[in-house]
Short mmCIF file of C-alpha atoms and ligand atoms in Angstrom, two decimals:
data_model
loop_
_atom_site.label_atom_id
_atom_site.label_comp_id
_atom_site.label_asym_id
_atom_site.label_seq_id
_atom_site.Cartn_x
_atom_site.Cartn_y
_atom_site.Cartn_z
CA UNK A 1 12.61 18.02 -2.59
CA UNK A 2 12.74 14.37 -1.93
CA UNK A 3 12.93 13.34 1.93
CA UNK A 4 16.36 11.18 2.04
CA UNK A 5 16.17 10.34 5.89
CA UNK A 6 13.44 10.52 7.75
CA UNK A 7 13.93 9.73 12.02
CA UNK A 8 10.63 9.83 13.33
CA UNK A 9 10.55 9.91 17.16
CA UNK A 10 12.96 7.96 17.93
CA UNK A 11 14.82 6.85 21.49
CA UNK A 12 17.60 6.06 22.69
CA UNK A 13 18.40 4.43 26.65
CA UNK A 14 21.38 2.95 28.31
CA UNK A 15 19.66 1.29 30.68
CA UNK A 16 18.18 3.95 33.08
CA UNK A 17 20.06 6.77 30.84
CA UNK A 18 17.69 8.17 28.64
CA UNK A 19 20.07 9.56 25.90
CA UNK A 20 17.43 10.46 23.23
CA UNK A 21 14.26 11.17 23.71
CA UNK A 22 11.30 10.95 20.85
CA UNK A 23 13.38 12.93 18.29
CA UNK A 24 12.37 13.48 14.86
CA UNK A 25 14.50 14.74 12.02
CA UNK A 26 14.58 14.46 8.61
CA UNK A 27 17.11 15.33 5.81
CA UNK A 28 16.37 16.37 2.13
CA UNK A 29 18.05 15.25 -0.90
CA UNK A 30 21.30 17.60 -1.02
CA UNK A 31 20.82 18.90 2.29
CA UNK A 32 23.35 20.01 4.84
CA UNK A 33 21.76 19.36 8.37
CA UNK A 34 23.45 20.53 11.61
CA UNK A 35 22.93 18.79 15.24
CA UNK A 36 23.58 21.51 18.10
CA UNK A 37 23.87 20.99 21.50
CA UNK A 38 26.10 20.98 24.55
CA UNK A 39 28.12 17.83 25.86
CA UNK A 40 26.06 15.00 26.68
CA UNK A 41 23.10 16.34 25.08
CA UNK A 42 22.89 13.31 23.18
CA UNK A 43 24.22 13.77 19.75
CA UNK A 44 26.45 10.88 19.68
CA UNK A 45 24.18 8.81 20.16
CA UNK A 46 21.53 10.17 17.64
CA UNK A 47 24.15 9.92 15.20
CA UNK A 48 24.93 6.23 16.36
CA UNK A 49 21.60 5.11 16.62
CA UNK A 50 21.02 6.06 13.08
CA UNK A 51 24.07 4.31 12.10
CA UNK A 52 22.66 1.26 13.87
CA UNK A 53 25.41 1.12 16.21
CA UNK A 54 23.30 1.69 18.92
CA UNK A 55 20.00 0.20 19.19
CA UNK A 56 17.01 3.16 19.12
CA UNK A 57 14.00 1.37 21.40
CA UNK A 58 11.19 3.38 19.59
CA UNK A 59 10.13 5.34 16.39
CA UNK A 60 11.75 4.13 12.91
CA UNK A 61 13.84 5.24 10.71
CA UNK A 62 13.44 5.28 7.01
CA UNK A 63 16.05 5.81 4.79
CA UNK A 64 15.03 6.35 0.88
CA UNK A 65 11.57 5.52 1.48
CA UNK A 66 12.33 1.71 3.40
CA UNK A 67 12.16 1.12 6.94
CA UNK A 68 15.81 0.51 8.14
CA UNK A 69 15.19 0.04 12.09
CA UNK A 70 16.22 -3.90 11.83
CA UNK A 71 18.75 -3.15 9.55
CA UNK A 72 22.25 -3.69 10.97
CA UNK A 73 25.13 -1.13 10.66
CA UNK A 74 27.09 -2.66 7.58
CA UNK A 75 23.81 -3.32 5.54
CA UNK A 76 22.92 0.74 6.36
CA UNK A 77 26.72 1.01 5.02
CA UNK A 78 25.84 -0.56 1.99
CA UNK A 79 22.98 1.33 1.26
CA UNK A 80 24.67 4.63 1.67
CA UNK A 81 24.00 5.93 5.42
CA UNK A 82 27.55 6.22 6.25
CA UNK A 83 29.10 7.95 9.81
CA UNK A 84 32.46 9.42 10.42
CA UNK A 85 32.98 8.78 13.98
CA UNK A 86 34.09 11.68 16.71
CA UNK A 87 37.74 11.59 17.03
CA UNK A 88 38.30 10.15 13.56
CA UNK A 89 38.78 6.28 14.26
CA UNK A 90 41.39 5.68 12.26
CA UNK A 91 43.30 2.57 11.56
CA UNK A 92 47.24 4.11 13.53
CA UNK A 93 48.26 0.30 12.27
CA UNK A 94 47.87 0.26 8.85
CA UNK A 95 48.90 3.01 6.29
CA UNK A 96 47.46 5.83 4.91
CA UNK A 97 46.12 3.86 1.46
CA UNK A 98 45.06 0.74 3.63
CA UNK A 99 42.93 3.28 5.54
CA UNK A 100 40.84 4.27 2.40
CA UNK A 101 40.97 0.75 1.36
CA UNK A 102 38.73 -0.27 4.44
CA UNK A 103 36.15 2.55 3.54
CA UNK A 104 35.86 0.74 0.38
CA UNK A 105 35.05 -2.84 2.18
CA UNK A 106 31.24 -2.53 2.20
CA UNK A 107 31.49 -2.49 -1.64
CA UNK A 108 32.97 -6.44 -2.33
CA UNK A 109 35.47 -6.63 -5.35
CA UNK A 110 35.37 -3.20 -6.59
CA UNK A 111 38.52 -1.82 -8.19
CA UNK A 112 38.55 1.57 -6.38
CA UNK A 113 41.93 2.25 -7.34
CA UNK A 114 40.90 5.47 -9.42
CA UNK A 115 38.74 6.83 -6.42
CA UNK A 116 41.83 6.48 -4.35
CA UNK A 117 44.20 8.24 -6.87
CA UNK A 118 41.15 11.19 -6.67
CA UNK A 119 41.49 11.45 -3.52
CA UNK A 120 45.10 11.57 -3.56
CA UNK A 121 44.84 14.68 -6.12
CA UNK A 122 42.73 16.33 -3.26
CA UNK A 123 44.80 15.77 -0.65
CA UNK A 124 48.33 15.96 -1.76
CA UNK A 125 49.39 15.88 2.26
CA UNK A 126 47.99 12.13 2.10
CA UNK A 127 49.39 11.41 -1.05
CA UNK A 128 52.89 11.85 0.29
CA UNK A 129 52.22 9.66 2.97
CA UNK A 130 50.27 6.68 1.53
CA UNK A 131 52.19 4.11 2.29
CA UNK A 132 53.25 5.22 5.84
CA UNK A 133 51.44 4.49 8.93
CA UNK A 134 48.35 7.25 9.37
CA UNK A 135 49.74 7.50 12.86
CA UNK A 136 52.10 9.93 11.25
CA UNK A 137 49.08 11.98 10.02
CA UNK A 138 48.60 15.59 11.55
CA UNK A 139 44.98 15.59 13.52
CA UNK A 140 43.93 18.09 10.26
CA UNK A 141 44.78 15.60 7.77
CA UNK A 142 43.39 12.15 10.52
CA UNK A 143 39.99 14.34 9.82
CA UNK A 144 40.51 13.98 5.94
CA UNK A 145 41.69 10.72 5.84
CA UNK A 146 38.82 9.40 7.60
CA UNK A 147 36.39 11.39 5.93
CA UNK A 148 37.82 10.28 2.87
CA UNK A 149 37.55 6.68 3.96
CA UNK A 150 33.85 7.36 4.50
CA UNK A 151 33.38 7.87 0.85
CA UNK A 152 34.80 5.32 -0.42
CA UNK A 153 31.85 3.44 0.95
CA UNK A 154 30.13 5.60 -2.03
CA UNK A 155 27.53 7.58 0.43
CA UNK A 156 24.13 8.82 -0.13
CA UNK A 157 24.10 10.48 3.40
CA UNK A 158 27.58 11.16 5.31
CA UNK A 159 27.33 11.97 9.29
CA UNK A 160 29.90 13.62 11.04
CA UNK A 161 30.45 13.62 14.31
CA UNK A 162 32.01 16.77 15.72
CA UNK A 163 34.78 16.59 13.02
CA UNK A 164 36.20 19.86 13.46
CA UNK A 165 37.39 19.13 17.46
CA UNK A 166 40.76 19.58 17.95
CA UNK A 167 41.48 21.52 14.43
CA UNK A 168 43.40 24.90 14.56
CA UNK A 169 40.99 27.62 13.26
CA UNK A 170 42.24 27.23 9.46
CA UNK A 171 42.11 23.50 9.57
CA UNK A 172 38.41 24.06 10.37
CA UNK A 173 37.78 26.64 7.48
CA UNK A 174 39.35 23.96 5.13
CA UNK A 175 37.27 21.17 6.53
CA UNK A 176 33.87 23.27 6.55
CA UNK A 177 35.05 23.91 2.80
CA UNK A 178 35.45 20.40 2.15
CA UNK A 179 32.29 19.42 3.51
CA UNK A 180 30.58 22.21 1.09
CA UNK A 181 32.52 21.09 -1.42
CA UNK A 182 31.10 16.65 -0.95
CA UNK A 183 27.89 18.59 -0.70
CA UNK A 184 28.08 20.11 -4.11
CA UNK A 185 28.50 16.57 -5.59
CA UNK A 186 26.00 15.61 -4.99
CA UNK A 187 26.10 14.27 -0.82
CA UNK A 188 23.86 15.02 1.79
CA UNK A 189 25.15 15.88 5.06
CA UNK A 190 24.24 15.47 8.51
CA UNK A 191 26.36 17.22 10.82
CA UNK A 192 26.93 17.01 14.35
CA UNK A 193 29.06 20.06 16.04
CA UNK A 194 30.11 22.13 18.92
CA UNK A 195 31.25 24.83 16.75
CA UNK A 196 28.13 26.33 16.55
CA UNK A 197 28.95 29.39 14.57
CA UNK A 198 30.78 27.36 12.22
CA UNK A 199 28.25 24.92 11.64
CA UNK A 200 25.34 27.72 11.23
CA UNK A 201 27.70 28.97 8.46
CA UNK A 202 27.27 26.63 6.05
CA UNK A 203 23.97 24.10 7.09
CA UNK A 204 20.72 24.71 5.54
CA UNK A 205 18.72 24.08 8.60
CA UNK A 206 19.51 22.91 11.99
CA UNK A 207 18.02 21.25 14.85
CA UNK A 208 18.89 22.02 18.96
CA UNK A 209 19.03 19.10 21.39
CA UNK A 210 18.92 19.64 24.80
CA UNK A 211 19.13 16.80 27.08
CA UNK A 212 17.76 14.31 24.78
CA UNK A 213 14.92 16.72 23.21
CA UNK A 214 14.94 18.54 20.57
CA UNK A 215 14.10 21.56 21.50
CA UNK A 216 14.64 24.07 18.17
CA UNK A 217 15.20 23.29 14.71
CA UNK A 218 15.23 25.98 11.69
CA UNK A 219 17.07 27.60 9.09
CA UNK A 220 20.03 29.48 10.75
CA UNK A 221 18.32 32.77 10.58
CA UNK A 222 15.57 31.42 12.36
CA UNK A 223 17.72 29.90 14.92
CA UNK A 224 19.84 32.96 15.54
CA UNK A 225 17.31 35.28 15.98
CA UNK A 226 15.69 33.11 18.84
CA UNK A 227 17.74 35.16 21.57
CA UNK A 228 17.21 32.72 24.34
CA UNK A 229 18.89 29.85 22.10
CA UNK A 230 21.43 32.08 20.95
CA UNK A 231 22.53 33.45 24.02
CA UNK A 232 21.91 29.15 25.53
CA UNK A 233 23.95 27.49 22.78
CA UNK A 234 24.81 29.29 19.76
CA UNK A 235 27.40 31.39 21.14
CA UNK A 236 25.14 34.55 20.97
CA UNK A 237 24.87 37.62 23.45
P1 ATP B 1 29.48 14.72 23.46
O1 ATP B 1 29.59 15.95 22.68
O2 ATP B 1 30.11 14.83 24.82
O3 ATP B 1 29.86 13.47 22.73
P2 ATP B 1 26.73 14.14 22.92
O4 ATP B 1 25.77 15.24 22.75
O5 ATP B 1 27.25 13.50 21.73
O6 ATP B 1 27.93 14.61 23.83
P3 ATP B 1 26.11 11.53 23.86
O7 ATP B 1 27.55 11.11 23.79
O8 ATP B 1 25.18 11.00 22.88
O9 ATP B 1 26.03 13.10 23.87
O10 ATP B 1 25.61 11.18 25.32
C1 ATP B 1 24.25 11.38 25.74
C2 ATP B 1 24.05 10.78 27.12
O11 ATP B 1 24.18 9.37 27.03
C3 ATP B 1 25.05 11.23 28.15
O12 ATP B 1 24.37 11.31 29.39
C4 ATP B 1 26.07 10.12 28.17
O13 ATP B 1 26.68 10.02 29.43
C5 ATP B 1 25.21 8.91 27.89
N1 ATP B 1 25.93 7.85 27.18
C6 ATP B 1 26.55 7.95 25.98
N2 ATP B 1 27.08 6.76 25.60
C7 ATP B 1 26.80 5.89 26.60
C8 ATP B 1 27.05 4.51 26.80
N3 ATP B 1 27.72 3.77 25.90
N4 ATP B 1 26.61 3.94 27.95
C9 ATP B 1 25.92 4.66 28.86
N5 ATP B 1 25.62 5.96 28.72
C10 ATP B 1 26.06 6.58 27.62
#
């Protein structure tokens, strides 16, 4: 398998705050990768640093065999390295179709309206609503739509922060389903969540922060039978 990503001990401060701490991760072609940890562990800002919206001090990060670290955030967008935010980020002013239009702005002049009618085939909730505002949107189909938006940019590597916060329990199995179903296409996934048991279902491996550190990474089974973790963060007993 060829490495995609590769974060090699990378950090991350705000000022005296030392949010990540020498982490190293790496994601395989077709992969799905999980984050764990508890609030404030730091996996925001992993996620953010890779994105280049937050400046890692240390380490690199090399994305299809280049260097990225000086890279800034829309030329990582371009390239394929694209984040879903937590708490979705939508654009409340603008409708449901100019939403997905923006996720297409990285690409310059390209007629996307075909990948928008796709998507509309998907999701038949957003295809009602294109042309309303997406403050109308449910929070179930905010998490779509900006997911959606996210590849229009035409990823390589999609992260997702904590998308399934706030989702009723079906809403969750549906987006857990859709993010199998990107994967099967052909995206790799790096996945940050606090539903642990969820996001053990369906990763191939997954890696533990704590504070900063990484302090486990595995296949779920691996990760599940370490009783300390499991009982610590994976919802275990
Ligand atoms: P959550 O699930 O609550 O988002 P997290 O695991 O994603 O948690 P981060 O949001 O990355 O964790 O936060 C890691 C640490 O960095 C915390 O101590 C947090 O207070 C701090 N932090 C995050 N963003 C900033 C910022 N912009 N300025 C200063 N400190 C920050």
């Amino acid at each position: 398998m060829t490495m995609l990503l590769n974060i090699e001990e990378i950090d991350v401060r705000y000022g005296r705050n030392h949010a990540v701490k020498d982490v190293s991760l790496n994601i395989a072609d077709g992969e799905i990768v999980t984050v764990l940890g508890a609030n404030g562990a730091g996996k925001s800002s992993l996620l953010k640093a890779i994105q280049g919206t937050v400046k890692s001090t240390n380490g690199s990060i090399i994305f299809k065999g280049e260097n990225i670290n000086r890279w800034s955030a829309p030329k990582r967008v371009q390239s394929g390295l694209v984040m879903v935010p937590e708490g979705r980020q939508i654009f409340i002013s603008m409708t449901v179709e100019e939403n997905l239009l923006m996720g297409a702005y990285s690409r310059k002049n390209v007629d996307v309206t075909n990948e928008i009618e796709t998507i509309f085939e998907r999701f038949p909730n957003l295809k009602e609503r294109r042309n309303m505002s997406a403050a109308v949107l449910s929070g179930g189909e905010q998490q779509m739509l900006a997911i959606s938006r996210a590849l229009l940019a035409r990823p390589t590597v999609i992260m997702l922060d904590e998308p399934s916060l706030g989702l009723s329990p079906i809403l969750v199995k549906q987006l857990f389903e859709l993010i199998k179903e990107i994967n099967s296409e052909g995206l790799s996934i790096l996945l940050v969540e606090q539903n642990t048991h969820m996001a053990l279902q369906y990763a191939d491996r997954g890696y533990v922060l704590e504070l900063g550190n990484i302090v486990a990474s595995g296949t779920p089974a691996d990760l599940l039978a370490d009783e300390k973790l499991a009982k610590a963060y994976l919802g275990g007993d």
